[in-house]
PDB file of C-alpha atoms and ligand atoms in Angstrom:
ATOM      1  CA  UNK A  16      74.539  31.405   0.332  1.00 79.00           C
ATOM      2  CA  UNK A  17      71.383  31.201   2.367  1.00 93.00           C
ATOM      3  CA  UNK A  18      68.508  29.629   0.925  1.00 97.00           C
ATOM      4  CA  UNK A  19      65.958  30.645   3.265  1.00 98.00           C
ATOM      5  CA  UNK A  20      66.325  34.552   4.943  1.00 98.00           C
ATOM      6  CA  UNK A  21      63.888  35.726   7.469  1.00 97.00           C
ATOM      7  CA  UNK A  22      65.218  39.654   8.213  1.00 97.00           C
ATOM      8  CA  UNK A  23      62.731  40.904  10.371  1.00 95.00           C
ATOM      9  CA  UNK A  24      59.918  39.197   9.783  1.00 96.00           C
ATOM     10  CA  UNK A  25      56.149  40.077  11.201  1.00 94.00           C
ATOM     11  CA  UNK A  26      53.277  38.297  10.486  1.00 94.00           C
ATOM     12  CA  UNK A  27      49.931  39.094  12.154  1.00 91.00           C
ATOM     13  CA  UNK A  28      46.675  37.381  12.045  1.00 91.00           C
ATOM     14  CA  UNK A  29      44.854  40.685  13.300  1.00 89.00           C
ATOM     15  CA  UNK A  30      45.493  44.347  14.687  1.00 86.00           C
ATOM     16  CA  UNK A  31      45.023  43.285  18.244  1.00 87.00           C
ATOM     17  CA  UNK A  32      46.246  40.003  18.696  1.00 85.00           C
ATOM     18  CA  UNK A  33      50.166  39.471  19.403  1.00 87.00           C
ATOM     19  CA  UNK A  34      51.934  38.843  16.080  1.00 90.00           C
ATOM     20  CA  UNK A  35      52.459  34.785  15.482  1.00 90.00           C
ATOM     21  CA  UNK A  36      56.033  35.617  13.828  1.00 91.00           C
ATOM     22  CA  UNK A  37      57.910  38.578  15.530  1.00 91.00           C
ATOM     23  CA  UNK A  38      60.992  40.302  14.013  1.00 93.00           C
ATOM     24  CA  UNK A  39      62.364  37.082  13.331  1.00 94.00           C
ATOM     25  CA  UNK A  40      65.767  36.948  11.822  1.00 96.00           C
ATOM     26  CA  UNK A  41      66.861  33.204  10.749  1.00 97.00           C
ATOM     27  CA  UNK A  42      68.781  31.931   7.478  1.00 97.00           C
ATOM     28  CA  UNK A  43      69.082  28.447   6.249  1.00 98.00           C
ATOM     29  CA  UNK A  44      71.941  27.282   4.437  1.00 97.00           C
ATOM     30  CA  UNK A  45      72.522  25.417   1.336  1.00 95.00           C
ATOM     31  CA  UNK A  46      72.058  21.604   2.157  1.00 94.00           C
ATOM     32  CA  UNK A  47      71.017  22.016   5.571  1.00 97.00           C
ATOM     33  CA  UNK A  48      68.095  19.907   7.473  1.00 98.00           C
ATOM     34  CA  UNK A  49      66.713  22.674  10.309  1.00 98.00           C
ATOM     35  CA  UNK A  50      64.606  20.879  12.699  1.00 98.00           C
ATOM     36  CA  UNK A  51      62.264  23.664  14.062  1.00 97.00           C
ATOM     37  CA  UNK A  52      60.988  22.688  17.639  1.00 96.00           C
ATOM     38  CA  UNK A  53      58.482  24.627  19.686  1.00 92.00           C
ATOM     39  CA  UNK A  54      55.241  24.216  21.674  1.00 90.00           C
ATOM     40  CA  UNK A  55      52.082  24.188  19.818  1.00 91.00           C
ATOM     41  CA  UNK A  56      50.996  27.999  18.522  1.00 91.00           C
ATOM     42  CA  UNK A  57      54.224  29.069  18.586  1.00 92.00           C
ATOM     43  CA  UNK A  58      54.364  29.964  15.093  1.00 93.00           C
ATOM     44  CA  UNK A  59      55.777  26.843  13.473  1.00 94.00           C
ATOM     45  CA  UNK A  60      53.554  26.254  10.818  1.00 95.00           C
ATOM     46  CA  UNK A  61      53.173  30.140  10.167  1.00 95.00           C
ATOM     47  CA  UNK A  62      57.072  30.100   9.800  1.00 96.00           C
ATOM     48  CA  UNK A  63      56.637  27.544   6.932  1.00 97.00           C
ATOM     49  CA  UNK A  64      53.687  29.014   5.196  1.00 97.00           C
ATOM     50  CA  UNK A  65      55.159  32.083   5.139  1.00 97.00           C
ATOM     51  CA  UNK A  66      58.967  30.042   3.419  1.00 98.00           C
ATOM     52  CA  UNK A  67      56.192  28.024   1.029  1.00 97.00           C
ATOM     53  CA  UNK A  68      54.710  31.858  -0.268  1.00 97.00           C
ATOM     54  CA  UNK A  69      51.409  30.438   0.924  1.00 96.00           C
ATOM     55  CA  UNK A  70      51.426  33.837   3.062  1.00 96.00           C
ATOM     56  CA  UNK A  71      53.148  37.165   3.066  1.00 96.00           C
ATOM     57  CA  UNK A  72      54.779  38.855   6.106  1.00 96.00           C
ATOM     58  CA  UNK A  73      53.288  41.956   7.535  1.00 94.00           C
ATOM     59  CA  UNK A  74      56.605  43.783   7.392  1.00 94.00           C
ATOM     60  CA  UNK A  75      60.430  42.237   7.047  1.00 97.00           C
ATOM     61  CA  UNK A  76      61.388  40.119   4.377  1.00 97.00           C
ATOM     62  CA  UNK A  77      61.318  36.559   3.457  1.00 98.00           C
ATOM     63  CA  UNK A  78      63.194  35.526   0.601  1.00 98.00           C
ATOM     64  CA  UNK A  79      63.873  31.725  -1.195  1.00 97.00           C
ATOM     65  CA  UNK A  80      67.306  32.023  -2.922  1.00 95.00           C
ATOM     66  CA  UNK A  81      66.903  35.602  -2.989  1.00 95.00           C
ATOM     67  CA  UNK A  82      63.585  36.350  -4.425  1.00 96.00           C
ATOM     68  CA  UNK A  83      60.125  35.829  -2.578  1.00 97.00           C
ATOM     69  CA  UNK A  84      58.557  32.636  -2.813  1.00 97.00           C
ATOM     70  CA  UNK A  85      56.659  31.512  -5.303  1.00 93.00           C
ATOM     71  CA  UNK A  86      53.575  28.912  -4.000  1.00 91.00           C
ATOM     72  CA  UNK A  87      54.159  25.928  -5.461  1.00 84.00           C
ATOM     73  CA  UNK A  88      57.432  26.488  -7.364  1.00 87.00           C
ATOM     74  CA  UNK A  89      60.070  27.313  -4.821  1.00 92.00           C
ATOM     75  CA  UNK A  90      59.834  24.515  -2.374  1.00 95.00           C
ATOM     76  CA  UNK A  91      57.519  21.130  -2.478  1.00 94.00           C
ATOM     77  CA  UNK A  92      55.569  20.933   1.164  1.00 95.00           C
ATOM     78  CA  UNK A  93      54.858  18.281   2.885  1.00 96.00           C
ATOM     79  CA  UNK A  94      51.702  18.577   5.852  1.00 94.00           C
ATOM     80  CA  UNK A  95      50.968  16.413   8.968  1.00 92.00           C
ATOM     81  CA  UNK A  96      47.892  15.175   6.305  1.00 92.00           C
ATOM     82  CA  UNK A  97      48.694  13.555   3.213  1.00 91.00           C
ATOM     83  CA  UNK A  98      46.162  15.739   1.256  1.00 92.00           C
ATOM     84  CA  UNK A  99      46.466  13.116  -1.715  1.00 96.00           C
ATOM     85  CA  UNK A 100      43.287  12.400  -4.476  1.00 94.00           C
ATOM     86  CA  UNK A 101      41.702   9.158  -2.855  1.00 91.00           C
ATOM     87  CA  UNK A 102      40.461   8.156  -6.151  1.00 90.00           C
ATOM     88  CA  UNK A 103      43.706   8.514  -8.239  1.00 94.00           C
ATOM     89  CA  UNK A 104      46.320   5.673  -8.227  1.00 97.00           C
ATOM     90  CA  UNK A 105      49.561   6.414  -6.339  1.00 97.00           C
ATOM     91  CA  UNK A 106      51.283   6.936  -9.653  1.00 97.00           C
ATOM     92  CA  UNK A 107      48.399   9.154 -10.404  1.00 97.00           C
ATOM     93  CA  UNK A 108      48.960  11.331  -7.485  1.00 97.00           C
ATOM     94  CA  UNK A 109      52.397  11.355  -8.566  1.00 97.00           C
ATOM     95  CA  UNK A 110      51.813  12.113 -12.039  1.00 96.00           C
ATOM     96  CA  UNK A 111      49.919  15.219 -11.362  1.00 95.00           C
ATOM     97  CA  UNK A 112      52.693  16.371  -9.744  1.00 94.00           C
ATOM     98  CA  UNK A 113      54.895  16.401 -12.488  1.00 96.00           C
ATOM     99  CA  UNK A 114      52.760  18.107 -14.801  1.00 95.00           C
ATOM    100  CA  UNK A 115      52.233  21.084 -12.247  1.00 91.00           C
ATOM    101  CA  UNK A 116      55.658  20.965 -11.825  1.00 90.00           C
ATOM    102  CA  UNK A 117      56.057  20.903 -15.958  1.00 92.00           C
ATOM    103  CA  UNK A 118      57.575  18.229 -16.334  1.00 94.00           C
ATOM    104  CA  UNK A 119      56.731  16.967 -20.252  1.00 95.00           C
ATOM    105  CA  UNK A 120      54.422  14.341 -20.511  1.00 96.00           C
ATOM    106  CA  UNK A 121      57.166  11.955 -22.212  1.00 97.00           C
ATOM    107  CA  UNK A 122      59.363  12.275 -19.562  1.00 96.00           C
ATOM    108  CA  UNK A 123      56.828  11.696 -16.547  1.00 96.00           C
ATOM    109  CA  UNK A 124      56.940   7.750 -16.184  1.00 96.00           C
ATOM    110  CA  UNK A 125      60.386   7.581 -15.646  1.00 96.00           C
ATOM    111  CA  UNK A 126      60.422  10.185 -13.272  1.00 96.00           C
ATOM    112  CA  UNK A 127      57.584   8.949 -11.352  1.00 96.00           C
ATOM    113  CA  UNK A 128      59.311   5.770 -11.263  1.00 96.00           C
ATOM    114  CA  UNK A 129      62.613   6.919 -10.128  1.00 95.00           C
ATOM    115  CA  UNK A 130      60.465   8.951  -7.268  1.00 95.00           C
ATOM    116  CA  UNK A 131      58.419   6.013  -6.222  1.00 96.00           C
ATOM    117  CA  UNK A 132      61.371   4.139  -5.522  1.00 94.00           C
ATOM    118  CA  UNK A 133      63.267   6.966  -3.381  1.00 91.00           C
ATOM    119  CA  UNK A 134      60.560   6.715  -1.369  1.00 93.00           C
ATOM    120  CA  UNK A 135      60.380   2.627  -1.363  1.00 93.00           C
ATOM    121  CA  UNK A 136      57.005   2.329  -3.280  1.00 95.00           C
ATOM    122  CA  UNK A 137      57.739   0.821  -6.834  1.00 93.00           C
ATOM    123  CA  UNK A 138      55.275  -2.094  -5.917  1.00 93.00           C
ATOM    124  CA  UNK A 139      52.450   0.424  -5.700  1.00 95.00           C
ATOM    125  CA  UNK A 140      52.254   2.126  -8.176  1.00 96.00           C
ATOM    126  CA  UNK A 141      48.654   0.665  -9.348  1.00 96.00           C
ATOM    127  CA  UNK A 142      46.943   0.663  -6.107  1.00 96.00           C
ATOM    128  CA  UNK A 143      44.494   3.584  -4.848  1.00 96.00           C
ATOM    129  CA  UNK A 144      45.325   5.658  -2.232  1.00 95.00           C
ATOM    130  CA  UNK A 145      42.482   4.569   0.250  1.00 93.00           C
ATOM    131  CA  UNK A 146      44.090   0.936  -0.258  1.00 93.00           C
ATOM    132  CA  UNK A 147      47.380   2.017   1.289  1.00 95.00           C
ATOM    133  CA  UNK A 148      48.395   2.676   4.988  1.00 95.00           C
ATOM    134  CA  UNK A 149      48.948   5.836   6.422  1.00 95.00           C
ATOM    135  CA  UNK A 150      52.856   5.692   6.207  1.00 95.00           C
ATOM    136  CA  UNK A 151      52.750   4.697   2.798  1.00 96.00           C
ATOM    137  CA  UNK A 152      50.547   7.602   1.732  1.00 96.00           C
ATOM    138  CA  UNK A 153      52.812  10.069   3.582  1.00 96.00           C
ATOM    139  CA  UNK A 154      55.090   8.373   0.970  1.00 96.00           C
ATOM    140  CA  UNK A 155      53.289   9.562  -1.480  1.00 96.00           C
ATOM    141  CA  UNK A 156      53.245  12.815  -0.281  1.00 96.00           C
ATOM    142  CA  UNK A 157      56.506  13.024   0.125  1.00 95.00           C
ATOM    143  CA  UNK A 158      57.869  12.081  -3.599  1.00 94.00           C
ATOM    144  CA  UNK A 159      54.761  14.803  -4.817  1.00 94.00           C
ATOM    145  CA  UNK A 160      56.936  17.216  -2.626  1.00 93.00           C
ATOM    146  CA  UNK A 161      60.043  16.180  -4.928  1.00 93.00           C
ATOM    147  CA  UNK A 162      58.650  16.051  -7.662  1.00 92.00           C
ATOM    148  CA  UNK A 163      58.670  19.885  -8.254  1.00 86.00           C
ATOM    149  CA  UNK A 164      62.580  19.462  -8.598  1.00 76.00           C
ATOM    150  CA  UNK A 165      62.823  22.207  -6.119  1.00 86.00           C
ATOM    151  CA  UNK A 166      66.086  22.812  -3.562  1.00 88.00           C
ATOM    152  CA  UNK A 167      63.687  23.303  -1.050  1.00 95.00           C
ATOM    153  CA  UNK A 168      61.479  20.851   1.001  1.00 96.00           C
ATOM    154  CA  UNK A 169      59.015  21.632   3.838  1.00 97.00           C
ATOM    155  CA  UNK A 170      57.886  19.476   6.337  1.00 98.00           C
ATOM    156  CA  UNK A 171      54.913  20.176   8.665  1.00 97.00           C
ATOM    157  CA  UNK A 172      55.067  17.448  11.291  1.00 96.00           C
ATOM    158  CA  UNK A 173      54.513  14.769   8.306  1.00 96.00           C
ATOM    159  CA  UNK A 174      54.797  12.309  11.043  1.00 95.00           C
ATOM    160  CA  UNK A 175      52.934  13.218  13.681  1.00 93.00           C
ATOM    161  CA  UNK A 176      50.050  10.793  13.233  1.00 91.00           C
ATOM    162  CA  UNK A 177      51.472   7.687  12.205  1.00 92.00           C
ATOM    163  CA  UNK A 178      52.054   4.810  14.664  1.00 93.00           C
ATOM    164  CA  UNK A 179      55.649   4.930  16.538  1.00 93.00           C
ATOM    165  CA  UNK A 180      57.128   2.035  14.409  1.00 93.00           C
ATOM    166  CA  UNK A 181      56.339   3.813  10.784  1.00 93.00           C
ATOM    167  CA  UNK A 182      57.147   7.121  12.395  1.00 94.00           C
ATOM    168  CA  UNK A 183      60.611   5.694  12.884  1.00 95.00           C
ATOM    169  CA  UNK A 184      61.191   4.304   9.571  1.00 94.00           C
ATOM    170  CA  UNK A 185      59.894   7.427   7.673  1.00 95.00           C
ATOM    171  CA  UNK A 186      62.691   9.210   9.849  1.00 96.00           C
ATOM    172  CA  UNK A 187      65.346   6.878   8.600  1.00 95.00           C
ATOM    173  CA  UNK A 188      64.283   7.267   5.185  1.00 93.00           C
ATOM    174  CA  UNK A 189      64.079  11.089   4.844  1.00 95.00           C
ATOM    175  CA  UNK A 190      67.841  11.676   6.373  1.00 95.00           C
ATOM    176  CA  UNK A 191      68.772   8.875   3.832  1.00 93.00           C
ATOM    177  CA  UNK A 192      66.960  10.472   0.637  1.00 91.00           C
ATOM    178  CA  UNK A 193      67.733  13.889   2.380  1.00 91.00           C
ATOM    179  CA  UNK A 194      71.573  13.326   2.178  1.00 90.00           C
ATOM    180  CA  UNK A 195      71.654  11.115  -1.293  1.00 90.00           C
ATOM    181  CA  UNK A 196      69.683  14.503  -2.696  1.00 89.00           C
ATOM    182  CA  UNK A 197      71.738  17.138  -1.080  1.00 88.00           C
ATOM    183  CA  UNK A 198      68.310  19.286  -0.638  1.00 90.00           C
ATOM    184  CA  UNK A 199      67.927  21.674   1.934  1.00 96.00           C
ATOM    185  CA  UNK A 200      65.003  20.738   4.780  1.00 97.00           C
ATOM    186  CA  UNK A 201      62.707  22.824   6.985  1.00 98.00           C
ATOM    187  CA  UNK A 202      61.284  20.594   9.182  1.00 98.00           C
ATOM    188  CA  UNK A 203      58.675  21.228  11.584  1.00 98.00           C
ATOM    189  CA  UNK A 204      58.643  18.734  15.351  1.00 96.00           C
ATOM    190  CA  UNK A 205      57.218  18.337  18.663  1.00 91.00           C
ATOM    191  CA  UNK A 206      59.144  15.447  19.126  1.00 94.00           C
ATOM    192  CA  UNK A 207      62.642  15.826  20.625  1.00 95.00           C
ATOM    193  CA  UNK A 208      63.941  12.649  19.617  1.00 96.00           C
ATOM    194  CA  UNK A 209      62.789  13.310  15.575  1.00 97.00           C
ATOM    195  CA  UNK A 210      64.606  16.596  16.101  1.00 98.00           C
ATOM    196  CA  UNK A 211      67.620  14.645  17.775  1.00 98.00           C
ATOM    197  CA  UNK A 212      67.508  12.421  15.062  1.00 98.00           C
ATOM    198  CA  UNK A 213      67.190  14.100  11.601  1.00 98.00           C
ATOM    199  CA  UNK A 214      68.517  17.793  12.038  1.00 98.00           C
ATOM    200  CA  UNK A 215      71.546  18.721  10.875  1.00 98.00           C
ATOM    201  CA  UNK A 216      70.891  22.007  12.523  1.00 98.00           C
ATOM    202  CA  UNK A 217      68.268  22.318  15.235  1.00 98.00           C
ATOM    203  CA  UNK A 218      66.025  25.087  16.350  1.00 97.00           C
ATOM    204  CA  UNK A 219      63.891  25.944  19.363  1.00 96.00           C
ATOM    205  CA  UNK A 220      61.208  28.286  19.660  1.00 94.00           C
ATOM    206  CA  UNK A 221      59.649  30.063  22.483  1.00 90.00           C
ATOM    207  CA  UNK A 222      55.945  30.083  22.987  1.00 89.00           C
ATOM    208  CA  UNK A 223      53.846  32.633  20.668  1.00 83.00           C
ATOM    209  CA  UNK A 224      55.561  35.036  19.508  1.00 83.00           C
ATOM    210  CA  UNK A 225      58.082  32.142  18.307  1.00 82.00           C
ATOM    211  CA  UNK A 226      61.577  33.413  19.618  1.00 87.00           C
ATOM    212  CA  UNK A 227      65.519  31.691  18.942  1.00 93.00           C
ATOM    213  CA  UNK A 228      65.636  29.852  22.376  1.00 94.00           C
ATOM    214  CA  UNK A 229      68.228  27.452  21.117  1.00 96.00           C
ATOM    215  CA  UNK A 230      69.897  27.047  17.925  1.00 97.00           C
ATOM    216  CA  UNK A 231      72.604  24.080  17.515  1.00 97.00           C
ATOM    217  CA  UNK A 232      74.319  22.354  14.821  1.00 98.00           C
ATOM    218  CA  UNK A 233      74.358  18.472  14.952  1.00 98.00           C
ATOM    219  CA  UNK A 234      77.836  16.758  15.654  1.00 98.00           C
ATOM    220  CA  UNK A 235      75.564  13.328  13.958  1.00 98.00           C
ATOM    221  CA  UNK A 236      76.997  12.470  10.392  1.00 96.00           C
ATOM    222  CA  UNK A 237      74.960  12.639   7.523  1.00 95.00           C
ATOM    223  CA  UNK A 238      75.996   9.428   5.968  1.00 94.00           C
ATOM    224  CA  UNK A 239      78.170   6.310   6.686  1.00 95.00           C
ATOM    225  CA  UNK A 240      75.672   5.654   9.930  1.00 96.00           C
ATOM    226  CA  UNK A 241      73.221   3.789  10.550  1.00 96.00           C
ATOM    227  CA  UNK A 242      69.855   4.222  12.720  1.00 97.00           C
ATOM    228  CA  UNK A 243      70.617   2.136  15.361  1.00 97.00           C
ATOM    229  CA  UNK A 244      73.749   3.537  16.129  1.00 98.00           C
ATOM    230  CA  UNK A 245      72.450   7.051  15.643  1.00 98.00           C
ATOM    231  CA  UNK A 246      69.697   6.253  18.522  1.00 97.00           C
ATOM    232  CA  UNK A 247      72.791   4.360  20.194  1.00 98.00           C
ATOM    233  CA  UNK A 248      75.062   7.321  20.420  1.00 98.00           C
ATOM    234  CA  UNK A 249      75.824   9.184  23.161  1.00 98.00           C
ATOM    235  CA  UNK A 250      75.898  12.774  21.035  1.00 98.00           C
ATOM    236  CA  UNK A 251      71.862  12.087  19.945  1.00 98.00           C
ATOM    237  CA  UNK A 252      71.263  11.463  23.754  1.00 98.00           C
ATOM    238  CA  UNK A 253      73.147  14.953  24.281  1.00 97.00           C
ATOM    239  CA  UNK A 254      71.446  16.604  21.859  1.00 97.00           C
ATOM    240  CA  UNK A 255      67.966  14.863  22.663  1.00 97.00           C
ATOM    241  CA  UNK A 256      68.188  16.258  26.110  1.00 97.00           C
ATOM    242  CA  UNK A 257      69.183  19.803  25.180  1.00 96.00           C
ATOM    243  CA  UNK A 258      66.468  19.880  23.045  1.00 96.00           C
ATOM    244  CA  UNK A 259      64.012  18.795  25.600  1.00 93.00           C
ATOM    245  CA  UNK A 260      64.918  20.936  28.301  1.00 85.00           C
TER     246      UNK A 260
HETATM  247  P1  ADP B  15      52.231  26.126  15.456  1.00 73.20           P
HETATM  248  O1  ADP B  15      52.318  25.541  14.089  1.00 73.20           O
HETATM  249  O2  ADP B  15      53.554  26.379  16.095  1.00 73.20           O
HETATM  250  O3  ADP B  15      51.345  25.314  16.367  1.00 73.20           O
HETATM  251  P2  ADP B  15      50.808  28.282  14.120  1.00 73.20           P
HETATM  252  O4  ADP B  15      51.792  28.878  13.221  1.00 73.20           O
HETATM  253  O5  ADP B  15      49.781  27.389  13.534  1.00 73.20           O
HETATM  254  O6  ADP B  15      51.539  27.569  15.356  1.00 73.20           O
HETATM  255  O7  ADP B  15      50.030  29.451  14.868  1.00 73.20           O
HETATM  256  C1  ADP B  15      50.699  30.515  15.551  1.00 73.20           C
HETATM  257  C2  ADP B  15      49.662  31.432  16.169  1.00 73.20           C
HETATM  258  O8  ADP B  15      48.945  32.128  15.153  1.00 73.20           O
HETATM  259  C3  ADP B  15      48.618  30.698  16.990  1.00 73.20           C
HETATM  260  O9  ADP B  15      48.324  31.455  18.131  1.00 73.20           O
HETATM  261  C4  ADP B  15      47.436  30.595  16.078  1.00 73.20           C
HETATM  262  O10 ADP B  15      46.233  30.557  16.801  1.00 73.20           O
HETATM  263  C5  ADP B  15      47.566  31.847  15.222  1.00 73.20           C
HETATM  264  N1  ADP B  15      47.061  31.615  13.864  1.00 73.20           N
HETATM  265  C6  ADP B  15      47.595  30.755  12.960  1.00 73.20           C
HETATM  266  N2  ADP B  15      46.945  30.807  11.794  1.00 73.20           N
HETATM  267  C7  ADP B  15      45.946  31.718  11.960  1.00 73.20           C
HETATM  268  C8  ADP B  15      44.927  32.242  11.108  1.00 73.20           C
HETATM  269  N3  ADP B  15      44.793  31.828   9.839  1.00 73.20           N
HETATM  270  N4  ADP B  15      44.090  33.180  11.628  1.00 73.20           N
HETATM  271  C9  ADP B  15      44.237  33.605  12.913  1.00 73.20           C
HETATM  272  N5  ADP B  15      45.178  33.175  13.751  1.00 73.20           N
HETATM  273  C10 ADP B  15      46.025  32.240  13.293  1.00 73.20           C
HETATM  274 MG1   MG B  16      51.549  23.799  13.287  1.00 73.20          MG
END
């Protein structure tokens, strides 16, 4: 069963203007990470908003499980900007999260806990937000997105402006917590080698109106491999190319 239907979807910022998502029929599967790739104003991040419920198509349908999204409660997003409270502890960021997400008050520490360390940040749980780097705050933003218990996470190039070195180890870390949590993954690229890398499925656009250019499934295990030989192989060099060209 899909999780994610697009049947010919329209969205349009105004009557003149060409529409940023045209007739766009895609479905994502149960437990799949889609890498969407596509040059910048293609329609990416309208594609997402419009999955999150943030926005409504013009005409078409766009359904989560079935049913139109509901903000908030069908998937947890993740954007290129952390968008955490500075003055709130990490745990505090986290914390709020649960209780929009209802989880009861009882049962939040141990949650928070058990997020903070899918994410590797049980040792910060006390510090502030401005006292962390950039990569651990995208951390952050990234267990908020889980907390909501959803089947659904979105991902709006969360990487795109950390350093190369985090970038990399955030990558390795969302396949991992990806697979161990058997979620399904929208996630949003420039970068060939990301999309190489963490798709299970891979999709690329066409410049504005965002069109299928390319759509292929990753021959790249899920588990049982490590980075290295991931970035080693010669399938992601295949696939890294394809993607590129
Ligand atoms: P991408 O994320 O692929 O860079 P977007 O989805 O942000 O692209 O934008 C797709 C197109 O829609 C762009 O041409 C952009 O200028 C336009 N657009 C996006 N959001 C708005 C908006 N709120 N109002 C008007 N035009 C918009
Ligand atoms: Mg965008």
């Amino acid at each position: 069963m899909a999780v994610v239907t697009f049947d010919g979807a329209t969205r349009r910022f105004s009557p003149e203007a060409s529409p940023a998502v045209d007739h766009l029929d895609l479905e994502v599967a149960d437990g799949e990470f889609m890498v969407l790739v596509g040059p910048s104003g293609c329609g990416k991040s309208t594609l997402l908003r419009l999955i999150a419920g943030f926005e409504d198509p013009a005409s078409g349908v766009v359904e989560v499980s079935g049913r139109k999204p509901a903000p908030g409660s069908s998937s947890g997003v993740v954007f290129q900007q952390p968008r955490l409270f500075p003055w709130r502890t990490v745990g505090g960021n986290v914390d709020l999260a649960l209780k929009y997400a209802g989880v009861p008050r009882s049962d939040r520490p141990a949650r928070r806990e058990e997020l903070l360390a899918r994410v590797g940040l049980s040792d910060t749980a006390n510090r502030r937000i401005w006292e962390i780097s950039g990569g651990q705050q995208q951390r952050v933003a990234i267990a908020r997105a889980l907390a909501g218990d959803t089947s659904l996470l979105l991902l709006d190039e969360p990487f795109a402006a950390l350093d190369a070195l985090t970038r990399e180890t955030l990558q390795e870390d969302v396949r991992t917590v990806s697979a161990e949590l058997g979620r399904t993954n929208v996630f949003v690229t420039h970068s060939a080698e990301e999309a190489a890398f963490l798709g299970s499925r891979i999709v690329v656009l066409t410049s504005r109106p965002g069109r299928v250019a390319l759509d292929i499934s990753s021959p790249i295990p899920r588990t049982g491999i490590s980075a290295d030989d991931i970035r080693d192989s010669a399938e992601y060099t295949v696939l890294r190319t394809e993607i590129a060209s």
